């Protein structure tokens, strides 16, 4: 994905809308551990490339909000713990 050029910085208050937009684009966004996240698998991201580019333009740079986005995703149960066979984030709901 190309680097954002808009110069806009995403606000922390926009994290829920950003996550919703990524999900609506067809990507299964989830946190990985406590310090990273993925928008989805490669096939999802490829299929949603145009919409993800639009989302980047709307929300702007979010790199500095990495830990806040991860914390939000974890609060939703959308996370995986790194390991040999992480499974799927939706398995977290079964454990709660």
XYZ file of N, CA, C and O in Angstrom:
384
model
N 0.848 -1.167 0.000
C 0.000 0.000 0.000
C 0.894 1.230 0.000
O 1.876 1.292 0.717
N 0.539 2.216 -0.782
C 1.343 3.432 -0.915
C 1.289 4.277 0.350
O 0.317 4.239 1.105
N 2.348 5.029 0.548
C 2.408 5.936 1.705
C 1.429 7.080 1.508
O 1.259 7.599 0.424
N 0.761 7.480 2.594
C -0.214 8.553 2.535
C 0.474 9.893 2.318
O 1.470 10.187 2.936
N -0.102 10.714 1.464
C 0.474 12.013 1.138
C -0.387 13.172 1.620
O -0.015 14.314 1.445
N -1.527 12.923 2.210
C -2.476 13.986 2.540
C -1.977 14.917 3.637
O -2.400 16.058 3.711
N -1.103 14.443 4.490
C -0.636 15.257 5.601
C -1.603 15.296 6.772
O -1.303 15.860 7.811
N -2.768 14.695 6.633
C -3.761 14.651 7.702
C -3.360 13.618 8.728
O -2.851 12.554 8.390
N -3.589 13.926 10.004
C -3.344 12.984 11.086
C -4.684 12.493 11.623
O -5.570 13.294 11.900
N -4.825 11.194 11.742
C -6.045 10.634 12.295
C -6.149 11.013 13.766
O -5.141 11.042 14.484
N -7.350 11.287 14.211
C -7.607 11.581 15.618
C -7.877 10.276 16.364
O -8.477 9.347 15.814
N -7.490 10.237 17.621
C -7.753 9.038 18.424
C -9.244 8.727 18.469
O -9.647 7.564 18.447
N -10.071 9.745 18.491
C -11.524 9.555 18.544
C -12.078 8.917 17.262
O -13.217 8.435 17.252
N -11.277 8.886 16.200
C -11.710 8.294 14.930
C -11.385 6.804 14.818
O -11.747 6.168 13.826
N -10.717 6.250 15.810
C -10.325 4.838 15.739
C -11.529 3.921 15.519
O -11.482 3.059 14.630
N -12.636 4.059 16.270
C -13.771 3.159 16.001
C -14.301 3.276 14.569
O -14.604 2.254 13.936
N -14.378 4.488 14.027
C -14.857 4.669 12.658
C -13.874 4.073 11.653
O -14.282 3.475 10.646
N -12.581 4.217 11.924
C -11.564 3.625 11.065
C -11.704 2.103 11.033
O -11.736 1.491 9.960
N -11.813 1.489 12.207
C -11.958 0.030 12.287
C -13.227 -0.413 11.564
O -13.202 -1.367 10.774
N -14.331 0.284 11.787
C -15.584 -0.050 11.097
C -15.426 0.045 9.583
O -15.927 -0.811 8.840
N -14.743 1.092 9.105
C -14.552 1.277 7.670
C -13.733 0.137 7.075
O -14.044 -0.361 5.983
N -12.702 -0.301 7.779
C -11.864 -1.409 7.297
C -12.686 -2.698 7.243
O -12.620 -3.450 6.265
N -13.494 -2.932 8.263
C -14.352 -4.127 8.277
C -15.362 -4.066 7.134
O -15.563 -5.047 6.415
N -15.986 -2.902 6.949
C -16.962 -2.742 5.862
C -16.322 -2.914 4.487
O -16.994 -3.317 3.538
N -15.020 -2.632 4.390
C -14.302 -2.817 3.126
C -14.055 -4.300 2.839
O -13.609 -4.655 1.753
N -14.338 -5.153 3.830
C -14.172 -6.598 3.637
C -12.897 -7.157 4.222
O -12.516 -8.291 3.919
N -12.232 -6.378 5.069
C -10.983 -6.828 5.683
C -11.212 -7.199 7.143
O -11.934 -6.513 7.857
N -10.584 -8.255 7.570
C -10.760 -8.813 8.913
C -9.669 -8.276 9.849
O -8.828 -9.017 10.340
N -9.684 -6.964 10.098
C -8.674 -6.288 10.905
C -8.604 -6.907 12.298
O -9.635 -7.217 12.904
N -7.376 -7.102 12.787
C -7.211 -7.590 14.151
C -5.814 -7.242 14.671
O -4.879 -7.044 13.892
N -5.725 -7.138 16.000
C -4.451 -6.883 16.657
C -3.653 -8.175 16.706
O -4.220 -9.272 16.787
N -2.338 -8.029 16.673
C -1.429 -9.151 16.853
C -0.623 -8.837 18.103
O 0.176 -7.899 18.108
N -0.884 -9.570 19.171
C -0.230 -9.277 20.437
C -0.684 -7.926 20.971
O -1.846 -7.551 20.829
N 0.247 -7.195 21.578
C -0.076 -5.910 22.190
C 0.534 -4.729 21.455
O 0.391 -3.587 21.912
N 1.209 -4.983 20.322
C 1.903 -3.859 19.694
C 1.862 -3.830 18.175
O 2.650 -3.133 17.542
N 0.928 -4.565 17.565
C 0.779 -4.481 16.114
C -0.621 -4.938 15.712
O -1.358 -5.511 16.511
N -0.951 -4.639 14.481
C -2.231 -5.098 13.944
C -2.088 -5.289 12.442
O -1.147 -4.793 11.822
N -3.019 -6.031 11.873
C -3.085 -6.238 10.434
C -4.481 -5.837 9.966
O -5.461 -6.001 10.704
N -4.540 -5.314 8.749
C -5.838 -4.937 8.187
C -6.641 -6.159 7.777
O -7.866 -6.126 7.778
N -5.962 -7.222 7.422
C -6.610 -8.450 6.990
C -5.585 -9.310 6.286
O -4.396 -8.974 6.253
N -6.027 -10.414 5.712
C -5.074 -11.236 4.982
C -4.832 -10.615 3.603
O -5.520 -9.684 3.183
N -3.832 -11.119 2.910
C -3.429 -10.515 1.639
C -4.546 -10.516 0.607
O -4.711 -9.538 -0.131
N -5.318 -11.586 0.545
C -6.406 -11.659 -0.431
C -7.465 -10.598 -0.147
O -7.977 -9.955 -1.065
N -7.806 -10.433 1.133
C -8.793 -9.406 1.509
C -8.286 -8.016 1.152
O -9.024 -7.207 0.591
N -7.037 -7.744 1.501
C -6.471 -6.424 1.247
C -6.367 -6.150 -0.247
O -6.623 -5.034 -0.694
N -6.020 -7.167 -1.026
C -5.934 -7.003 -2.477
C -7.313 -6.706 -3.065
O -7.463 -5.805 -3.889
N -8.321 -7.451 -2.621
C -9.679 -7.244 -3.125
C -10.236 -5.883 -2.737
O -11.054 -5.305 -3.460
N -9.781 -5.342 -1.614
C -10.292 -4.067 -1.106
C -9.306 -2.921 -1.311
O -9.452 -1.862 -0.690
N -8.341 -3.072 -2.197
C -7.267 -2.087 -2.350
C -7.795 -0.675 -2.604
O -7.326 0.288 -1.987
N -8.766 -0.529 -3.492
C -9.296 0.807 -3.791
C -9.976 1.418 -2.571
O -9.787 2.596 -2.264
N -10.756 0.611 -1.864
C -11.443 1.112 -0.672
C -10.449 1.420 0.448
O -10.599 2.415 1.161
N -9.420 0.609 0.606
C -8.398 0.887 1.617
C -7.645 2.178 1.294
O -7.299 2.941 2.206
N -7.408 2.445 0.022
C -6.765 3.705 -0.374
C -7.661 4.882 -0.013
O -7.185 5.918 0.469
N -8.975 4.728 -0.230
C -9.916 5.783 0.128
C -9.930 5.987 1.647
O -9.931 7.125 2.130
N -9.908 4.908 2.405
C -9.880 4.983 3.867
C -8.617 5.718 4.322
O -8.678 6.563 5.215
N -7.489 5.420 3.689
C -6.248 6.132 4.015
C -6.401 7.630 3.783
O -5.928 8.437 4.590
N -7.033 7.999 2.684
C -7.225 9.420 2.383
C -8.147 10.083 3.408
O -7.901 11.196 3.845
N -9.217 9.404 3.778
C -10.191 9.964 4.717
C -9.592 10.131 6.105
O -9.733 11.189 6.726
N -8.907 9.106 6.600
C -8.433 9.124 7.984
C -7.017 9.666 8.136
O -6.658 10.131 9.209
N -6.216 9.586 7.096
C -4.859 10.120 7.167
C -3.899 9.214 7.914
O -4.162 8.035 8.130
N -2.779 9.797 8.312
C -1.718 9.044 8.981
C -2.178 8.584 10.356
O -2.697 9.368 11.147
N -1.977 7.310 10.628
C -2.386 6.725 11.911
C -1.240 6.013 12.605
O -1.410 5.426 13.662
N -0.056 6.064 12.023
C 1.084 5.323 12.573
C 1.331 5.650 14.042
O 1.645 4.762 14.838
N 1.169 6.904 14.423
C 1.432 7.321 15.804
C 0.358 6.829 16.773
O 0.521 6.931 17.985
N -0.745 6.304 16.253
C -1.836 5.763 17.080
C -1.803 4.238 17.155
O -2.784 3.620 17.579
N -0.694 3.648 16.781
C -0.587 2.189 16.725
C -1.079 1.516 17.999
O -1.946 0.639 17.961
N -0.552 1.913 19.142
C -0.922 1.238 20.394
C -2.377 1.481 20.765
O -3.036 0.595 21.332
N -2.904 2.639 20.442
C -4.311 2.930 20.714
C -5.232 2.087 19.830
O -6.266 1.599 20.281
N -4.851 1.919 18.559
C -5.637 1.066 17.655
C -5.599 -0.376 18.149
O -6.636 -1.054 18.196
N -4.421 -0.846 18.532
C -4.282 -2.212 19.057
C -5.150 -2.391 20.298
O -5.882 -3.381 20.417
N -5.109 -1.427 21.215
C -5.908 -1.523 22.444
C -7.401 -1.571 22.103
O -8.157 -2.345 22.712
N -7.832 -0.772 21.142
C -9.243 -0.778 20.749
C -9.627 -2.135 20.156
O -10.660 -2.704 20.518
N -8.808 -2.643 19.258
C -9.097 -3.952 18.662
C -9.148 -5.041 19.725
O -10.035 -5.907 19.697
N -8.239 -4.991 20.682
C -8.246 -5.977 21.767
C -9.517 -5.851 22.602
O -10.089 -6.856 23.033
N -9.985 -4.606 22.811
C -11.210 -4.410 23.601
C -12.426 -5.024 22.901
O -13.406 -5.370 23.553
N -12.346 -5.145 21.584
C -13.421 -5.768 20.810
C -13.269 -7.281 20.713
O -14.124 -7.959 20.147
N -12.154 -7.802 21.227
C -11.872 -9.230 21.088
C -11.248 -9.571 19.752
O -11.077 -10.739 19.420
N -10.870 -8.567 18.959
C -10.277 -8.771 17.635
C -8.758 -8.795 17.780
O -8.083 -7.850 17.406
N -8.225 -9.872 18.342
C -6.780 -9.986 18.515
C -6.347 -11.438 18.463
O -7.145 -12.351 18.701
N -5.094 -11.610 18.136
C -4.435 -12.911 18.170
C -3.177 -12.765 18.993
O -2.518 -11.724 18.952
N -2.852 -13.779 19.732
C -1.574 -13.811 20.433
C -0.599 -14.550 19.533
O -0.928 -15.602 18.982
N 0.596 -14.000 19.354
C 1.582 -14.696 18.520
C 1.876 -16.079 19.089
O 1.890 -16.273 20.296
N 2.076 -17.009 18.223
C 2.375 -18.374 18.645
C 2.397 -19.299 17.454
O 2.167 -18.879 16.324
N 2.620 -20.560 17.707
C 2.743 -21.509 16.606
C 1.464 -21.656 15.781
O 1.531 -21.816 14.590
N 0.310 -21.592 16.403
C -0.955 -21.733 15.676
C -1.975 -20.777 16.276
O -2.775 -21.154 17.134
N -1.957 -19.511 15.843
C -2.800 -18.513 16.495
C -4.296 -18.695 16.274
O -5.082 -18.167 17.028
N -4.715 -19.437 15.266
C -6.142 -19.608 15.012
C -6.750 -18.380 14.395
O -6.170 -17.764 13.515
N -7.922 -17.975 14.869
C -8.654 -16.819 14.360
C -9.101 -15.981 15.542
O -9.452 -16.524 16.601
N -9.125 -14.661 15.379
C -9.476 -13.781 16.489
C -10.858 -14.096 17.048
O -11.098 -13.893 18.225
N -11.783 -14.591 16.233
C -13.140 -14.852 16.711
C -13.165 -15.953 17.771
O -14.132 -16.065 18.533
N -12.110 -16.761 17.860
C -12.014 -17.767 18.920
C -11.951 -17.121 20.307
O -12.275 -17.756 21.302
N -11.537 -15.858 20.400
C -11.471 -15.144 21.680
C -12.839 -15.012 22.320
O -12.980 -15.048 23.532
N -13.881 -14.856 21.521
C -15.226 -14.700 22.039
C -15.698 -15.975 22.722
O -16.448 -15.936 23.661
N -15.240 -17.114 22.230
C -15.618 -18.399 22.824
C -14.976 -18.574 24.199
O -15.513 -19.242 25.052
N -13.812 -17.947 24.391
C -13.097 -18.083 25.659
C -13.659 -17.176 26.742
O -13.424 -17.403 27.909
N -14.389 -16.126 26.358
C -14.922 -15.171 27.340
C -16.270 -15.581 27.867
O -17.091 -16.129 27.357
